[in-house]
Every structure is written in C-alpha cells, then in structure tokens.
Coordinates of C-alpha atoms in Angstrom, one line a residue:
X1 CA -3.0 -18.3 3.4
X2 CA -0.6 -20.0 1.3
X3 CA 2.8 -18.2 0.7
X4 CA 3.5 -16.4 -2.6
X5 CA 6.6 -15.5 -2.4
X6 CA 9.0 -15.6 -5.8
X7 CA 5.8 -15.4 -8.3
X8 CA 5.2 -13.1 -11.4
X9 CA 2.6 -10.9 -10.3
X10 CA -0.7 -11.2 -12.6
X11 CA -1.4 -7.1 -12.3
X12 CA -4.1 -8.3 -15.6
X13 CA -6.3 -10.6 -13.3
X14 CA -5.4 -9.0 -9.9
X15 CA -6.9 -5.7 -11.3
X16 CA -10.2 -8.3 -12.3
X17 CA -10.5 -9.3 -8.9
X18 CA -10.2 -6.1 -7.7
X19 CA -13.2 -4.9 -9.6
X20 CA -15.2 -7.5 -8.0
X21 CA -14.4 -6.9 -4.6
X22 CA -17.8 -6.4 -3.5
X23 CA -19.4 -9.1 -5.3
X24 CA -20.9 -12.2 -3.6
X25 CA -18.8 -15.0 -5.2
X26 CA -15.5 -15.5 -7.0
X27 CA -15.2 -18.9 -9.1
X28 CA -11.4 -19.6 -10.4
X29 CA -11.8 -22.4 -12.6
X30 CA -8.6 -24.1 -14.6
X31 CA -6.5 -26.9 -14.8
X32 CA -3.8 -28.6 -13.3
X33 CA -1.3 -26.4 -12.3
X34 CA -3.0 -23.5 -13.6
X35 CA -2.4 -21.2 -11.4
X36 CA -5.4 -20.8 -9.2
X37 CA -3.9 -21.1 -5.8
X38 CA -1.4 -18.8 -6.4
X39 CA -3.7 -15.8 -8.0
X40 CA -6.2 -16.4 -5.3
X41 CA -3.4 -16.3 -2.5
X42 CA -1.8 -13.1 -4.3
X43 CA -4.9 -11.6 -4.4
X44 CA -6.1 -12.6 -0.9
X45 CA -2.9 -11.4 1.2
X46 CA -3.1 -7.9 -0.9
X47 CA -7.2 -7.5 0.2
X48 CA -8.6 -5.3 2.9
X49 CA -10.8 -7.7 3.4
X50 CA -9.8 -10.9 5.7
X51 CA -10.1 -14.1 4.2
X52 CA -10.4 -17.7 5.6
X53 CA -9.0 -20.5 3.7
X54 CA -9.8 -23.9 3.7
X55 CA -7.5 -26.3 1.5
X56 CA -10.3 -29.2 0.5
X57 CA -10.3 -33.1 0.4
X58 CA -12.1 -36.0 -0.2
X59 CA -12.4 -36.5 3.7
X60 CA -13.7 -32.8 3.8
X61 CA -17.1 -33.8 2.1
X62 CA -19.0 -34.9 5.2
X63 CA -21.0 -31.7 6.6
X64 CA -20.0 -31.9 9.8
X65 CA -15.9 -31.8 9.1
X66 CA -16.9 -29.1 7.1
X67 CA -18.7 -27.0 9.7
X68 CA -15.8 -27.3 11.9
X69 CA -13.0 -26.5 8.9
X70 CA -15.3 -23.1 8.2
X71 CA -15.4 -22.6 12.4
X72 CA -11.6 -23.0 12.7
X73 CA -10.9 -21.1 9.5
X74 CA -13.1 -17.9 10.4
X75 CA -11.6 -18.1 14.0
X76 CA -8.0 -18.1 13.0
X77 CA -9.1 -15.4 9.8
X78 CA -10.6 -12.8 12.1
X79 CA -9.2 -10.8 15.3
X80 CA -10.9 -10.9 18.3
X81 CA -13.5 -13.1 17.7
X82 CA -14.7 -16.2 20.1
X83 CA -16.5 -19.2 18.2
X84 CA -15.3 -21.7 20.7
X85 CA -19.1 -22.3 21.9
X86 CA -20.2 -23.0 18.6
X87 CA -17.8 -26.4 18.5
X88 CA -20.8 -28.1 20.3
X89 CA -23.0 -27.8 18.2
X90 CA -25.4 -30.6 17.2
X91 CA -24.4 -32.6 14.3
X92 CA -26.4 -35.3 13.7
X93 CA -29.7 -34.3 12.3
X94 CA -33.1 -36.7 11.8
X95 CA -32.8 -37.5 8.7
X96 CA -32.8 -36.4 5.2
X97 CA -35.6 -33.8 5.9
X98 CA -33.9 -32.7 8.5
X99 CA -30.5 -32.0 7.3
X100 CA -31.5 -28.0 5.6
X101 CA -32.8 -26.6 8.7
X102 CA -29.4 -28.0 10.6
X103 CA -27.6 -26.7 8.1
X104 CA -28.8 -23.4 8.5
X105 CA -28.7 -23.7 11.7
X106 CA -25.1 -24.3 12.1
X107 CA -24.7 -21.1 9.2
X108 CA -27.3 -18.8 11.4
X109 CA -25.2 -19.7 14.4
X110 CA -21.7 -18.5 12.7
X111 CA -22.7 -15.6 11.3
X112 CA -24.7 -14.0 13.8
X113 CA -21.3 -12.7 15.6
X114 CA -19.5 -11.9 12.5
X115 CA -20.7 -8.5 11.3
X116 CA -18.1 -7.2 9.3
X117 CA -16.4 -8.3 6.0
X118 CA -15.0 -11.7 5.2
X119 CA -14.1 -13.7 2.6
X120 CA -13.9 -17.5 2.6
X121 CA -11.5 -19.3 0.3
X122 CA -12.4 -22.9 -0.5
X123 CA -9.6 -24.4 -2.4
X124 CA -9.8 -27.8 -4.1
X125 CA -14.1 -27.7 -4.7
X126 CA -13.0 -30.4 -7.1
X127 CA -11.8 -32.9 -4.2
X128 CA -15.4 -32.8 -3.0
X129 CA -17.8 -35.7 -2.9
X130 CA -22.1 -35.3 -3.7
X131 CA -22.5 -35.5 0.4
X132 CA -21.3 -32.2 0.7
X133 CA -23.6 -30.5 -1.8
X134 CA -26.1 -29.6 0.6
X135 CA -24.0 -28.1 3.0
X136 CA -22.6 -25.9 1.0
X137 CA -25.4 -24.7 -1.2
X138 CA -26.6 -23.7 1.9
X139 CA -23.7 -21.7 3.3
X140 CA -23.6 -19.7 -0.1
X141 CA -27.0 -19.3 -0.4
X142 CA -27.8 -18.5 3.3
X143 CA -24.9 -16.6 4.4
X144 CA -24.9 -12.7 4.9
X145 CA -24.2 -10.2 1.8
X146 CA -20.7 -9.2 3.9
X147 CA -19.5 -12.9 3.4
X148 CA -18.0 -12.8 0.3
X149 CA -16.9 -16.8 -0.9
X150 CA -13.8 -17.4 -3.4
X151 CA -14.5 -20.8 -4.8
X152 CA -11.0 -22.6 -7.0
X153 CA -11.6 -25.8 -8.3
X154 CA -10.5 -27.8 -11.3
X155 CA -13.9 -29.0 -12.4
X156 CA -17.1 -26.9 -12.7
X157 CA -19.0 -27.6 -8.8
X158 CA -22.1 -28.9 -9.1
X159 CA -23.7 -26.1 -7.0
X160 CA -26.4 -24.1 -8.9
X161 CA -24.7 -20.5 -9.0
X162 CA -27.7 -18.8 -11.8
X163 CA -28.9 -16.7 -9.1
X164 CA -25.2 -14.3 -8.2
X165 CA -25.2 -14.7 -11.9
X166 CA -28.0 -13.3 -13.1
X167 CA -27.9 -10.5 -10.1
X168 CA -24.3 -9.5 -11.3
X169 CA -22.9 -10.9 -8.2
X170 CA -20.2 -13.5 -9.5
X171 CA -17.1 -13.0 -11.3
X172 CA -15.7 -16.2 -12.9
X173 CA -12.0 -17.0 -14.2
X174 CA -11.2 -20.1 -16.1
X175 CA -8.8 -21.4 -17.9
X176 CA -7.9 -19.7 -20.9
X177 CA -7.6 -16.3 -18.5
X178 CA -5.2 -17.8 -16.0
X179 CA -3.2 -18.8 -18.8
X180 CA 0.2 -16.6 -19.7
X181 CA -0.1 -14.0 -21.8
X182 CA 3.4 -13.9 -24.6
X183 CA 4.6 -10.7 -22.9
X184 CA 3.8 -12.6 -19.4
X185 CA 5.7 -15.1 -20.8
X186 CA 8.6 -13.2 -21.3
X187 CA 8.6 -11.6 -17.9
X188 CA 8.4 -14.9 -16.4
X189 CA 11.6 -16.4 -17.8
X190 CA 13.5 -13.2 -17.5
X191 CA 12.1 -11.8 -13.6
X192 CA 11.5 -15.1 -12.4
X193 CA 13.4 -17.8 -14.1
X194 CA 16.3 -15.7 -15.1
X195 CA 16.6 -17.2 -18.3
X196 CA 17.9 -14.8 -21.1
X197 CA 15.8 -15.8 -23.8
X198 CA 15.5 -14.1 -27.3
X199 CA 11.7 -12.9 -28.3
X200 CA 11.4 -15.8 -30.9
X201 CA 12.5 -18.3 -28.1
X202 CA 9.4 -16.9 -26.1
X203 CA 7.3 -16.6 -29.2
X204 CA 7.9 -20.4 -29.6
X205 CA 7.5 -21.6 -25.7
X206 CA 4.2 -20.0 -25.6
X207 CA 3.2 -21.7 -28.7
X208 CA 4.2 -24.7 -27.2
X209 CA 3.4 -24.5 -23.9
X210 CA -0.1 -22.5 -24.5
X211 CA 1.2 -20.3 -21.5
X212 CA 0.1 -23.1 -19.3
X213 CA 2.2 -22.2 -15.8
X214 CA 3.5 -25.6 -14.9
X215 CA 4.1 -26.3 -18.6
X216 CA 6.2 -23.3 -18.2
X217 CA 7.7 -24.6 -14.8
X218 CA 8.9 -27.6 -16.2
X219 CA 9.9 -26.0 -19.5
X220 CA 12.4 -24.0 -17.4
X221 CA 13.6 -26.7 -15.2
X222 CA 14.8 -28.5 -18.8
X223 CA 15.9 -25.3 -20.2
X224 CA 18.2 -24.8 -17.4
X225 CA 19.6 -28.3 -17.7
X226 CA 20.0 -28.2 -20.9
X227 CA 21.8 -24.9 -20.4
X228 CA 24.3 -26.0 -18.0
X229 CA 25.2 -29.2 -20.6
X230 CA 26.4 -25.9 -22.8
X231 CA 23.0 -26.6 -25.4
X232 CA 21.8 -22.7 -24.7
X233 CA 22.2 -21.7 -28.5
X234 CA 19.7 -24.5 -29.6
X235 CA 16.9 -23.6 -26.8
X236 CA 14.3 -24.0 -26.6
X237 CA 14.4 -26.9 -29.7
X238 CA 16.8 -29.3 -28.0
X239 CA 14.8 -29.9 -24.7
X240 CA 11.3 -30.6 -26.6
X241 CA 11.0 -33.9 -26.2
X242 CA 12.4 -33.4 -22.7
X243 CA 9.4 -31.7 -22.0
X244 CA 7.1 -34.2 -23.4
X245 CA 8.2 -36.3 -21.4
X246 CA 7.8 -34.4 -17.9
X247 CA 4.6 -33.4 -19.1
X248 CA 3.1 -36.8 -19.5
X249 CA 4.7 -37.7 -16.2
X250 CA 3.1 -34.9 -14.4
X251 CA -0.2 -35.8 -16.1
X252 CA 0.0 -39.2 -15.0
X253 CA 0.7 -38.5 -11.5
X254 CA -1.3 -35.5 -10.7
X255 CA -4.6 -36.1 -13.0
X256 CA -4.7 -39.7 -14.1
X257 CA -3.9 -41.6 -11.8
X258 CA -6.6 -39.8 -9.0
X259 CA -9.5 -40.9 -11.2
X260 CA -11.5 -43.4 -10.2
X261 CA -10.4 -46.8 -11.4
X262 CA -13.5 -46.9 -14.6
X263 CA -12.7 -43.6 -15.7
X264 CA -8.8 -44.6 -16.2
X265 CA -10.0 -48.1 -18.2
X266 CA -12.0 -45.3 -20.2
X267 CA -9.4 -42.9 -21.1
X268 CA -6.5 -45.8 -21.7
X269 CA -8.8 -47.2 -24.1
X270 CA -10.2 -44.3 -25.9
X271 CA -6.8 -43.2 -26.2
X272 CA -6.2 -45.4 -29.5
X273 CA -9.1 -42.7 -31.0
X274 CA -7.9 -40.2 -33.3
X275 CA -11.2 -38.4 -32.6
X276 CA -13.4 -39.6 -29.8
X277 CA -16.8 -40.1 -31.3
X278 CA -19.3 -40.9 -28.2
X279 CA -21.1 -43.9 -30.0
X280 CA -17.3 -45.7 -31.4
X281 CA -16.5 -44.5 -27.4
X282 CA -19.5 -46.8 -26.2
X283 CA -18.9 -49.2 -28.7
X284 CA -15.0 -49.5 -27.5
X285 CA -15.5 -49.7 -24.0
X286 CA -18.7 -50.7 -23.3

C-alpha cells in the first residue's frame, strides 16, 4: 500500500467506506489529484480486511500481465499463502471464443485457496486499454462474495457495474465528495500546512480552489513563498495569478499532454469556444 503519512484525515469519507465494508465493490471516481489514492490507501491500511494493490498502466492491459499483477499482489497481501504453482498457468487461449472460459479459469484457480476476506485495490482503471475489458469483467463478476474489489480511476471504466448496483452492493465516490469541505479546508492549512490563515482567507481559497486537493497543494506552496518575500498581510490575493499559472502547468503536464495526439488537436482548437456547442465543435475541427 502506498504510504499516508502527513495527510488530513477524511473521518467524513472514511466513516463512508466504513459503512460499506461488506459490500462487493468500491468505485472512487475524481480528477487529477483528487485525492483518490490517498483516501483509498488511508482507508486500506486502517481495514481488518487485507488488501492487494495493484498500481495500473497502459502495459497492464494485456490479460495475462494482469493475471500475474493480481497473483503477485494477493501473494504479497495475504500471510501464509502459496500461489507459486499457479505462475504456470496457460496463457494463450484459442481464440476469441476461447478467451471467457480461460479467464475463469485463471479466476477459479486463484480463488479456490483463498477462503477468507480480501480486498483488491486497482489503482489507475483509467490507464487501461479495451483489451483488458474482458479480463476484468470476469474477475468482478466471477470472483467469490469474500473478494471485495476497490476500483480508483479518473474516468468512468467501461465495465457494466448495474448488477452490485441494483443489489446494493457498490458504494461509489466521485468527485464533488473527495473534494474539501471549508472547515476541511481550514484544518488543512492550519494541521497540515501550518499556514495561519484568517476564516475569510479560507472562505476565499475554497472559493477559488473548489476544495480541489492539489489546487490546495499548490496554493500553499505559493502561499508560503509569497510569505517568506514578507507579502503574508495581502494572502491569499497576491499569489492568484501565481496559482494560475501552476495550475495550467500541472494541467498540461499531467492531463493534456497524455491524450492521444487527436484528442489534444480537439481541445487546442475548441478552446477559442466560449461555449462548446457539438455541431460549431464538428464544424471547427472536422
């Protein structure tokens, strides 16, 4: 599990989670650096309940890497337990009929020696590419009712979830949940940041920031500089632009420039669009 030391603890969405303990799947869905890692990590290392966490990528999506990731993961999650046969398993199938049965296969011949509890993390459900949708539709839908699955992802996954839905069994935070609360806010910059800031200084972060976490990360890295340069009695006003600035930045680098190549063209040039209208959009950029 990822370390989360030095973070304000989210007693609001920990006591969520907490509720839903027993149910089947857990969806944390948000932005950017939204949080998700770092409320599914809190929550993980506080849990009876072991967890195995996978930390996705692009070069995750092929089944196979991704039946070995969940075999290495489970073995290093839970105590005395020996999966080392299962590494030779088969992993080539017979073609595209034949890839559900070795999928359940491979799931049938994990689970069959894990008979207590577990949770499985899968971080970064966004990273994945459509090759991997098989796989793991299978491994939620064909997995045991003690394997519990915590799904974080940026985007919506394009995995059919109606049925935990409609049987109660999934509990789903996005994005306007993970972000700060004012009085969050304000314990943030004063247990966390350290930052002695009056209530209308808060009052106007949030507003500005929308109690986005790495909005507020930034914000306080510019706060503090500003604060050293002797500006403290105009915070948070002086460092606005500042911010602006680190924001687009961290935009740029984190979100924009990981989109494929046509969907960068598409945003550069529907960006001259006070509103984007999806015929003017088509007309635009073709």
């Amino acid at each position: 599990l990822p370390r989360v030391a030095g973070i304000l603890q989210r007693d609001r969405l920990i006591g969520q989670l907490d509720a839903s303990e027993d149910k089947k799947l857990i969806l944390i869905l948000g932005q950017a650096a939204q949080g998700k890692t770092t409320l599914a990590a809190a929550y993980a290392s506080r849990s009876a309940v072991p967890s195995s966490w996978i930390s996705l990528s692009r070069e995750d999506s092929d089944p196979a890497n991704l039946f070995y990731l969940v075999l290495q993961s489970l073995q290093q999650a839970i105590d005395g337990i020996d999966l080392s046969s299962l590494r030779d398993c088969p992993t080539i199938g017979l073609g595209p009929r034949a890839k559900l049965p070795l999928y359940r296969y491979w799931i049938n011949s994990i689970f069959e020696h894990i008979r207590s509890p577990v949770r499985i993390v899968l971080d970064g459900l966004d990273q994945m590419l459509p090759t991997s949708t098989g796989f793991l539709r299978t491994l939620l839908h064909d997995s045991p009712p003690h394997i519990r699955f915590l799904l974080i992802s940026r985007t919506s996954p394009p995995l059919d979830l109606s049925r935990f839905r409609l049987d109660g069994d999934l509990l789903t935070i996005d994005n306007s949940q993970l972000a700060f609360t004012l009085d969050e806010t304000e314990q943030y910059f004063k247990n966390i940041q350290h930052l002695p800031l009056d209530r209308k200084s808060i009052r106007e972060i949030h507003k500005m920031t929308e109690g986005w976490p790495g909005g507020l990360t930034l914000l306080s890295e510019s706060l503090r500089r500003f604060s050293h340069e002797g500006k403290a009695e105009k915070l948070p006003a002086v460092c606005k632009e500042s911010f602006k600035a680190e924001v687009f930045e961290y935009f740029k680098e984190q979100v924009f420039s990981s989109q494929p190549e046509r969907i960068r063209r598409f945003l550069i040039y529907s960006s001259i669009l006070e509103i984007v209208e999806p015929g003017i959009a088509k007309e635009l950029t073709g």
